[in-house]
PDB file of N, CA, C and O in Angstrom:
ATOM      1  N   MET A   1       0.582  -1.213   0.143  1.00  0.00           N
ATOM      2  CA  MET A   1      -0.296   0.178   0.297  1.00  0.00           C
ATOM      3  C   MET A   1       0.855   1.582   0.085  1.00  0.00           C
ATOM      4  O   MET A   1       1.749   1.134   0.658  1.00  0.00           O
ATOM      5  N   SER A   2       0.732   2.137  -0.898  1.00  0.00           N
ATOM      6  CA  SER A   2       1.573   3.321  -1.034  1.00  0.00           C
ATOM      7  C   SER A   2       1.215   4.085   0.144  1.00  0.00           C
ATOM      8  O   SER A   2      -0.189   4.418   0.641  1.00  0.00           O
ATOM      9  N   THR A   3       1.994   5.363   0.680  1.00  0.00           N
ATOM     10  CA  THR A   3       1.383   6.223   1.325  1.00  0.00           C
ATOM     11  C   THR A   3       0.743   7.118   0.595  1.00  0.00           C
ATOM     12  O   THR A   3      -0.211   7.483   1.402  1.00  0.00           O
ATOM     13  N   GLN A   4       0.759   7.374  -0.364  1.00  0.00           N
ATOM     14  CA  GLN A   4      -0.233   8.423  -1.119  1.00  0.00           C
ATOM     15  C   GLN A   4      -1.636   8.020  -1.397  1.00  0.00           C
ATOM     16  O   GLN A   4      -2.779   8.955  -0.894  1.00  0.00           O
ATOM     17  N   LEU A   5      -1.959   6.550  -1.505  1.00  0.00           N
ATOM     18  CA  LEU A   5      -3.525   6.503  -1.209  1.00  0.00           C
ATOM     19  C   LEU A   5      -3.658   6.212  -0.276  1.00  0.00           C
ATOM     20  O   LEU A   5      -4.706   6.737   0.109  1.00  0.00           O
ATOM     21  N   ALA A   6      -2.848   5.992   0.958  1.00  0.00           N
ATOM     22  CA  ALA A   6      -3.523   6.103   2.280  1.00  0.00           C
ATOM     23  C   ALA A   6      -3.775   7.321   2.807  1.00  0.00           C
ATOM     24  O   ALA A   6      -4.897   7.550   3.401  1.00  0.00           O
ATOM     25  N   VAL A   7      -3.352   8.279   1.944  1.00  0.00           N
ATOM     26  CA  VAL A   7      -3.365   9.824   2.554  1.00  0.00           C
ATOM     27  C   VAL A   7      -4.488   9.836   1.776  1.00  0.00           C
ATOM     28  O   VAL A   7      -5.737  10.621   2.489  1.00  0.00           O
ATOM     29  N   LEU A   8      -5.040   9.497   0.424  1.00  0.00           N
ATOM     30  CA  LEU A   8      -5.733  10.241  -0.299  1.00  0.00           C
ATOM     31  C   LEU A   8      -7.481   9.360  -0.027  1.00  0.00           C
ATOM     32  O   LEU A   8      -8.768   9.893   0.643  1.00  0.00           O
ATOM     33  N   ALA A   9      -7.284   8.218   1.054  1.00  0.00           N
ATOM     34  CA  ALA A   9      -8.209   7.501   1.973  1.00  0.00           C
ATOM     35  C   ALA A   9      -8.648   8.025   2.971  1.00  0.00           C
ATOM     36  O   ALA A   9     -10.026   8.433   3.140  1.00  0.00           O
ATOM     37  N   LEU A  10      -7.853   8.663   3.762  1.00  0.00           N
ATOM     38  CA  LEU A  10      -7.880   9.546   4.558  1.00  0.00           C
ATOM     39  C   LEU A  10      -8.173  10.741   4.466  1.00  0.00           C
ATOM     40  O   LEU A  10     -10.056  11.218   5.203  1.00  0.00           O
ATOM     41  N   VAL A  11      -8.228  11.695   3.527  1.00  0.00           N
ATOM     42  CA  VAL A  11      -9.158  13.031   2.879  1.00  0.00           C
ATOM     43  C   VAL A  11      -9.915  12.373   2.495  1.00  0.00           C
ATOM     44  O   VAL A  11     -10.993  13.205   2.683  1.00  0.00           O
ATOM     45  N   THR A  12     -10.180  11.846   1.511  1.00  0.00           N
ATOM     46  CA  THR A  12     -11.767  11.094   1.458  1.00  0.00           C
ATOM     47  C   THR A  12     -12.652  11.251   2.673  1.00  0.00           C
ATOM     48  O   THR A  12     -13.926  11.342   2.351  1.00  0.00           O
ATOM     49  N   GLY A  13     -12.383  10.162   3.386  1.00  0.00           N
ATOM     50  CA  GLY A  13     -12.978  10.094   4.963  1.00  0.00           C
ATOM     51  C   GLY A  13     -13.252  11.154   5.564  1.00  0.00           C
ATOM     52  O   GLY A  13     -14.529  11.315   5.801  1.00  0.00           O
ATOM     53  N   LEU A  14     -12.550  12.130   5.449  1.00  0.00           N
ATOM     54  CA  LEU A  14     -12.585  13.225   6.334  1.00  0.00           C
ATOM     55  C   LEU A  14     -13.924  14.052   5.508  1.00  0.00           C
ATOM     56  O   LEU A  14     -14.557  14.710   6.240  1.00  0.00           O
ATOM     57  N   LEU A  15     -13.626  14.539   4.205  1.00  0.00           N
ATOM     58  CA  LEU A  15     -14.508  14.899   3.499  1.00  0.00           C
ATOM     59  C   LEU A  15     -15.800  14.489   3.655  1.00  0.00           C
ATOM     60  O   LEU A  15     -16.792  14.870   3.346  1.00  0.00           O
ATOM     61  N   THR A  16     -16.354  13.494   3.525  1.00  0.00           N
ATOM     62  CA  THR A  16     -17.106  12.478   3.295  1.00  0.00           C
ATOM     63  C   THR A  16     -17.817  12.761   4.840  1.00  0.00           C
ATOM     64  O   THR A  16     -19.042  12.996   4.784  1.00  0.00           O
ATOM     65  N   GLY A  17     -17.179  12.307   5.698  1.00  0.00           N
ATOM     66  CA  GLY A  17     -17.847  12.668   7.231  1.00  0.00           C
ATOM     67  C   GLY A  17     -17.686  13.755   7.476  1.00  0.00           C
ATOM     68  O   GLY A  17     -19.392  14.498   8.098  1.00  0.00           O
ATOM     69  N   GLY A  18     -17.538  15.057   7.052  1.00  0.00           N
ATOM     70  CA  GLY A  18     -17.922  16.472   6.997  1.00  0.00           C
ATOM     71  C   GLY A  18     -19.285  16.837   6.332  1.00  0.00           C
ATOM     72  O   GLY A  18     -19.743  17.116   6.758  1.00  0.00           O
ATOM     73  N   LEU A  19     -19.467  15.986   5.097  1.00  0.00           N
ATOM     74  CA  LEU A  19     -20.442  16.271   4.098  1.00  0.00           C
ATOM     75  C   LEU A  19     -21.839  15.658   5.180  1.00  0.00           C
ATOM     76  O   LEU A  19     -22.356  16.022   5.278  1.00  0.00           O
ATOM     77  N   PHE A  20     -21.317  14.433   5.761  1.00  0.00           N
ATOM     78  CA  PHE A  20     -22.713  13.789   6.202  1.00  0.00           C
ATOM     79  C   PHE A  20     -22.595  14.670   7.470  1.00  0.00           C
ATOM     80  O   PHE A  20     -24.545  14.553   7.887  1.00  0.00           O
ATOM     81  N   ARG A  21     -21.978  14.771   8.399  1.00  0.00           N
ATOM     82  CA  ARG A  21     -22.258  16.085   9.274  1.00  0.00           C
ATOM     83  C   ARG A  21     -23.206  16.699   8.950  1.00  0.00           C
ATOM     84  O   ARG A  21     -24.164  17.589   9.681  1.00  0.00           O
ATOM     85  N   PHE A  22     -22.662  17.511   8.046  1.00  0.00           N
ATOM     86  CA  PHE A  22     -23.068  19.209   7.450  1.00  0.00           C
ATOM     87  C   PHE A  22     -24.695  18.780   6.899  1.00  0.00           C
ATOM     88  O   PHE A  22     -25.337  19.818   7.258  1.00  0.00           O
ATOM     89  N   LEU A  23     -24.944  17.866   6.080  1.00  0.00           N
ATOM     90  CA  LEU A  23     -25.963  17.558   5.790  1.00  0.00           C
ATOM     91  C   LEU A  23     -27.022  17.056   7.011  1.00  0.00           C
ATOM     92  O   LEU A  23     -28.366  16.328   6.645  1.00  0.00           O
ATOM     93  N   SER A  24     -26.330  16.758   8.015  1.00  0.00           N
ATOM     94  CA  SER A  24     -27.650  15.700   9.362  1.00  0.00           C
ATOM     95  C   SER A  24     -27.538  14.474   8.618  1.00  0.00           C
ATOM     96  O   SER A  24     -28.783  14.097   9.304  1.00  0.00           O
ATOM     97  N   ILE A  25     -26.868  13.873   8.103  1.00  0.00           N
ATOM     98  CA  ILE A  25     -27.254  12.367   7.631  1.00  0.00           C
ATOM     99  C   ILE A  25     -26.161  11.364   8.439  1.00  0.00           C
ATOM    100  O   ILE A  25     -25.218  11.666   9.112  1.00  0.00           O
ATOM    101  N   PRO A  26     -27.105  10.597   9.407  1.00  0.00           N
ATOM    102  CA  PRO A  26     -25.876   9.625   9.916  1.00  0.00           C
ATOM    103  C   PRO A  26     -25.201   8.344   9.162  1.00  0.00           C
ATOM    104  O   PRO A  26     -25.176   8.285   7.923  1.00  0.00           O
ATOM    105  N   ILE A  27     -23.960   8.641   9.811  1.00  0.00           N
ATOM    106  CA  ILE A  27     -22.640   7.676   9.574  1.00  0.00           C
ATOM    107  C   ILE A  27     -22.817   6.503   9.083  1.00  0.00           C
ATOM    108  O   ILE A  27     -23.551   6.064  10.257  1.00  0.00           O
ATOM    109  N   PRO A  28     -22.362   5.949   8.171  1.00  0.00           N
ATOM    110  CA  PRO A  28     -22.472   4.389   8.237  1.00  0.00           C
ATOM    111  C   PRO A  28     -21.918   3.872   8.611  1.00  0.00           C
ATOM    112  O   PRO A  28     -20.832   2.868   8.415  1.00  0.00           O
ATOM    113  N   ALA A  29     -21.145   4.071   9.510  1.00  0.00           N
ATOM    114  CA  ALA A  29     -20.296   3.275  11.025  1.00  0.00           C
ATOM    115  C   ALA A  29     -20.777   3.835  11.838  1.00  0.00           C
ATOM    116  O   ALA A  29     -21.191   4.421  12.752  1.00  0.00           O
ATOM    117  N   PRO A  30     -20.035   2.890  13.098  1.00  0.00           N
ATOM    118  CA  PRO A  30     -20.570   3.506  14.675  1.00  0.00           C
ATOM    119  C   PRO A  30     -20.094   4.403  15.182  1.00  0.00           C
ATOM    120  O   PRO A  30     -18.744   4.797  14.900  1.00  0.00           O
ATOM    121  N   PRO A  31     -21.000   5.364  15.454  1.00  0.00           N
ATOM    122  CA  PRO A  31     -20.340   6.542  16.082  1.00  0.00           C
ATOM    123  C   PRO A  31     -20.089   6.371  17.487  1.00  0.00           C
ATOM    124  O   PRO A  31     -19.614   7.472  17.836  1.00  0.00           O
ATOM    125  N   GLU A  32     -19.629   5.688  18.221  1.00  0.00           N
ATOM    126  CA  GLU A  32     -19.130   5.506  19.813  1.00  0.00           C
ATOM    127  C   GLU A  32     -17.874   4.679  19.189  1.00  0.00           C
ATOM    128  O   GLU A  32     -17.306   3.904  18.226  1.00  0.00           O
ATOM    129  N   LEU A  33     -16.842   4.607  20.249  1.00  0.00           N
ATOM    130  CA  LEU A  33     -15.819   4.009  20.276  1.00  0.00           C
ATOM    131  C   LEU A  33     -15.909   2.829  20.407  1.00  0.00           C
ATOM    132  O   LEU A  33     -14.946   2.110  19.122  1.00  0.00           O
ATOM    133  N   PRO A  34     -16.204   1.816  21.238  1.00  0.00           N
ATOM    134  CA  PRO A  34     -16.681   0.747  20.942  1.00  0.00           C
ATOM    135  C   PRO A  34     -16.920  -0.048  19.737  1.00  0.00           C
ATOM    136  O   PRO A  34     -16.181  -1.529  19.411  1.00  0.00           O
ATOM    137  N   GLY A  35     -17.497   0.919  18.733  1.00  0.00           N
ATOM    138  CA  GLY A  35     -18.090  -0.012  17.778  1.00  0.00           C
ATOM    139  C   GLY A  35     -17.089   0.238  16.584  1.00  0.00           C
ATOM    140  O   GLY A  35     -16.657  -0.884  15.651  1.00  0.00           O
ATOM    141  N   LEU A  36     -16.197   1.447  16.961  1.00  0.00           N
ATOM    142  CA  LEU A  36     -14.948   1.660  15.934  1.00  0.00           C
ATOM    143  C   LEU A  36     -13.795   0.587  16.250  1.00  0.00           C
ATOM    144  O   LEU A  36     -13.245   0.189  15.385  1.00  0.00           O
ATOM    145  N   LEU A  37     -13.568   0.130  17.822  1.00  0.00           N
ATOM    146  CA  LEU A  37     -12.767  -0.616  17.959  1.00  0.00           C
ATOM    147  C   LEU A  37     -12.983  -1.807  17.469  1.00  0.00           C
ATOM    148  O   LEU A  37     -12.064  -2.900  17.438  1.00  0.00           O
ATOM    149  N   GLY A  38     -14.511  -2.357  17.166  1.00  0.00           N
ATOM    150  CA  GLY A  38     -14.773  -3.607  16.491  1.00  0.00           C
ATOM    151  C   GLY A  38     -14.284  -3.558  15.419  1.00  0.00           C
ATOM    152  O   GLY A  38     -14.020  -5.011  14.801  1.00  0.00           O
ATOM    153  N   ILE A  39     -14.570  -2.739  14.530  1.00  0.00           N
ATOM    154  CA  ILE A  39     -14.342  -2.614  13.134  1.00  0.00           C
ATOM    155  C   ILE A  39     -12.409  -2.793  12.853  1.00  0.00           C
ATOM    156  O   ILE A  39     -11.962  -3.314  12.317  1.00  0.00           O
ATOM    157  N   VAL A  40     -11.705  -2.098  14.090  1.00  0.00           N
ATOM    158  CA  VAL A  40     -10.678  -2.228  14.045  1.00  0.00           C
ATOM    159  C   VAL A  40     -10.217  -3.759  14.076  1.00  0.00           C
ATOM    160  O   VAL A  40      -9.200  -4.263  13.472  1.00  0.00           O
ATOM    161  N   GLY A  41     -10.785  -4.323  15.421  1.00  0.00           N
ATOM    162  CA  GLY A  41     -10.269  -5.464  15.977  1.00  0.00           C
ATOM    163  C   GLY A  41     -10.623  -6.657  14.275  1.00  0.00           C
ATOM    164  O   GLY A  41      -9.958  -7.706  14.281  1.00  0.00           O
ATOM    165  N   LEU A  42     -11.563  -6.745  13.521  1.00  0.00           N
ATOM    166  CA  LEU A  42     -12.152  -7.312  12.489  1.00  0.00           C
ATOM    167  C   LEU A  42     -10.791  -7.212  11.530  1.00  0.00           C
ATOM    168  O   LEU A  42     -10.571  -8.288  11.579  1.00  0.00           O
ATOM    169  N   PHE A  43     -10.357  -6.238  11.307  1.00  0.00           N
ATOM    170  CA  PHE A  43      -9.618  -5.885  10.317  1.00  0.00           C
ATOM    171  C   PHE A  43      -8.081  -6.489  10.994  1.00  0.00           C
ATOM    172  O   PHE A  43      -7.462  -7.280  10.277  1.00  0.00           O
ATOM    173  N   LEU A  44      -7.754  -6.587  11.914  1.00  0.00           N
ATOM    174  CA  LEU A  44      -6.533  -7.062  12.396  1.00  0.00           C
ATOM    175  C   LEU A  44      -6.028  -8.263  12.712  1.00  0.00           C
ATOM    176  O   LEU A  44      -5.624  -9.121  12.192  1.00  0.00           O
ATOM    177  N   GLY A  45      -7.461  -9.003  13.147  1.00  0.00           N
ATOM    178  CA  GLY A  45      -7.798 -10.267  12.985  1.00  0.00           C
ATOM    179  C   GLY A  45      -7.529 -11.335  11.793  1.00  0.00           C
ATOM    180  O   GLY A  45      -7.225 -12.234  11.577  1.00  0.00           O
ATOM    181  N   TYR A  46      -8.323 -10.500  10.803  1.00  0.00           N
ATOM    182  CA  TYR A  46      -8.150 -10.988   9.359  1.00  0.00           C
ATOM    183  C   TYR A  46      -6.769 -10.929   8.715  1.00  0.00           C
ATOM    184  O   TYR A  46      -6.377 -11.640   8.441  1.00  0.00           O
ATOM    185  N   LYS A  47      -6.107  -9.599   8.612  1.00  0.00           N
ATOM    186  CA  LYS A  47      -4.428  -9.414   8.672  1.00  0.00           C
ATOM    187  C   LYS A  47      -3.586 -10.895   9.372  1.00  0.00           C
ATOM    188  O   LYS A  47      -2.839 -10.981   8.996  1.00  0.00           O
ATOM    189  N   LEU A  48      -4.178 -11.041  10.797  1.00  0.00           N
ATOM    190  CA  LEU A  48      -3.296 -11.735  11.459  1.00  0.00           C
ATOM    191  C   LEU A  48      -3.415 -13.209  10.677  1.00  0.00           C
ATOM    192  O   LEU A  48      -2.212 -13.469  10.631  1.00  0.00           O
ATOM    193  N   VAL A  49      -4.593 -13.416  10.463  1.00  0.00           N
ATOM    194  CA  VAL A  49      -4.784 -15.195   9.882  1.00  0.00           C
ATOM    195  C   VAL A  49      -4.083 -15.056   8.355  1.00  0.00           C
ATOM    196  O   VAL A  49      -3.412 -16.020   8.108  1.00  0.00           O
ATOM    197  N   ASP A  50      -4.439 -13.881   7.660  1.00  0.00           N
ATOM    198  CA  ASP A  50      -3.355 -13.682   6.918  1.00  0.00           C
ATOM    199  C   ASP A  50      -2.085 -14.147   6.550  1.00  0.00           C
ATOM    200  O   ASP A  50      -1.516 -14.427   6.017  1.00  0.00           O
ATOM    201  N   HIS A  51      -1.929 -13.343   7.541  1.00  0.00           N
ATOM    202  CA  HIS A  51       0.086 -13.675   8.094  1.00  0.00           C
ATOM    203  C   HIS A  51       0.214 -14.876   8.055  1.00  0.00           C
ATOM    204  O   HIS A  51       1.529 -15.341   8.107  1.00  0.00           O
ATOM    205  N   VAL A  52      -0.375 -15.524   9.216  1.00  0.00           N
ATOM    206  CA  VAL A  52      -0.386 -16.804   9.414  1.00  0.00           C
ATOM    207  C   VAL A  52      -0.463 -17.797   8.708  1.00  0.00           C
ATOM    208  O   VAL A  52       0.402 -18.932   8.493  1.00  0.00           O
ATOM    209  N   ASP A  53      -1.014 -17.344   7.511  1.00  0.00           N
ATOM    210  CA  ASP A  53      -1.540 -18.481   6.112  1.00  0.00           C
ATOM    211  C   ASP A  53      -1.976 -19.483   6.498  1.00  0.00           C
ATOM    212  O   ASP A  53      -1.837 -20.752   6.182  1.00  0.00           O
ATOM    213  N   VAL A  54      -3.094 -19.200   7.156  1.00  0.00           N
ATOM    214  CA  VAL A  54      -3.848 -20.701   7.457  1.00  0.00           C
ATOM    215  C   VAL A  54      -4.972 -19.839   7.001  1.00  0.00           C
ATOM    216  O   VAL A  54      -5.783 -19.389   6.951  1.00  0.00           O
ATOM    217  N   GLY A  55      -6.221 -21.360   6.879  1.00  0.00           N
ATOM    218  CA  GLY A  55      -7.522 -21.094   6.329  1.00  0.00           C
ATOM    219  C   GLY A  55      -7.913 -22.104   5.578  1.00  0.00           C
ATOM    220  O   GLY A  55      -7.710 -23.079   5.383  1.00  0.00           O
ATOM    221  N   ILE A  56      -9.604 -22.040   5.631  1.00  0.00           N
ATOM    222  CA  ILE A  56     -10.297 -22.904   4.533  1.00  0.00           C
ATOM    223  C   ILE A  56     -11.063 -22.502   3.454  1.00  0.00           C
ATOM    224  O   ILE A  56     -11.003 -21.138   3.481  1.00  0.00           O
ATOM    225  N   ASP A  57     -11.044 -23.290   2.588  1.00  0.00           N
ATOM    226  CA  ASP A  57     -11.956 -22.521   1.311  1.00  0.00           C
ATOM    227  C   ASP A  57     -13.215 -23.157   1.402  1.00  0.00           C
ATOM    228  O   ASP A  57     -13.618 -24.369   1.329  1.00  0.00           O
ATOM    229  N   VAL A  58     -14.068 -22.814   1.798  1.00  0.00           N
ATOM    230  CA  VAL A  58     -15.629 -22.605   2.638  1.00  0.00           C
ATOM    231  C   VAL A  58     -16.140 -23.433   1.085  1.00  0.00           C
ATOM    232  O   VAL A  58     -17.004 -24.515   1.040  1.00  0.00           O
ATOM    233  N   ILE A  59     -16.010 -22.836  -0.373  1.00  0.00           N
ATOM    234  CA  ILE A  59     -16.653 -23.088  -1.481  1.00  0.00           C
ATOM    235  C   ILE A  59     -16.046 -24.895  -1.493  1.00  0.00           C
ATOM    236  O   ILE A  59     -16.967 -25.819  -1.599  1.00  0.00           O
ATOM    237  N   ASP A  60     -15.271 -24.786  -1.344  1.00  0.00           N
ATOM    238  CA  ASP A  60     -14.506 -26.522  -1.383  1.00  0.00           C
ATOM    239  C   ASP A  60     -15.134 -27.505  -0.144  1.00  0.00           C
ATOM    240  O   ASP A  60     -15.649 -28.761  -0.518  1.00  0.00           O
ATOM    241  N   VAL A  61     -15.484 -26.949   1.292  1.00  0.00           N
ATOM    242  CA  VAL A  61     -16.117 -27.531   2.269  1.00  0.00           C
ATOM    243  C   VAL A  61     -17.171 -27.778   1.637  1.00  0.00           C
ATOM    244  O   VAL A  61     -18.004 -28.972   2.393  1.00  0.00           O
ATOM    245  N   PHE A  62     -18.061 -26.972   1.255  1.00  0.00           N
ATOM    246  CA  PHE A  62     -19.618 -27.558   1.107  1.00  0.00           C
ATOM    247  C   PHE A  62     -19.852 -28.002  -0.598  1.00  0.00           C
ATOM    248  O   PHE A  62     -20.830 -28.600  -0.769  1.00  0.00           O
ATOM    249  N   GLY A  63     -18.681 -27.725  -1.069  1.00  0.00           N
ATOM    250  CA  GLY A  63     -19.067 -28.724  -2.722  1.00  0.00           C
ATOM    251  C   GLY A  63     -19.622 -27.873  -3.646  1.00  0.00           C
ATOM    252  O   GLY A  63     -20.661 -28.487  -4.325  1.00  0.00           O
ATOM    253  N   ILE A  64     -19.464 -26.599  -3.272  1.00  0.00           N
ATOM    254  CA  ILE A  64     -20.290 -25.367  -4.048  1.00  0.00           C
ATOM    255  C   ILE A  64     -19.879 -25.385  -5.381  1.00  0.00           C
ATOM    256  O   ILE A  64     -18.503 -24.952  -5.662  1.00  0.00           O
TER     257      ILE A  64
END
């Protein structure tokens, strides 16, 4: 991931969040710290399992 892409994503999020607040539209993300930490935990868990390189292919398990 490039720094430029990360900064662009941050700026886009800031502008979108500001626009949502300006228009009094509820944000499509948890507005409280525990909800935000849940999303961060989900991301970190995904990255951890990816780093350890373990997992199963659900499609193969069910034969779909």
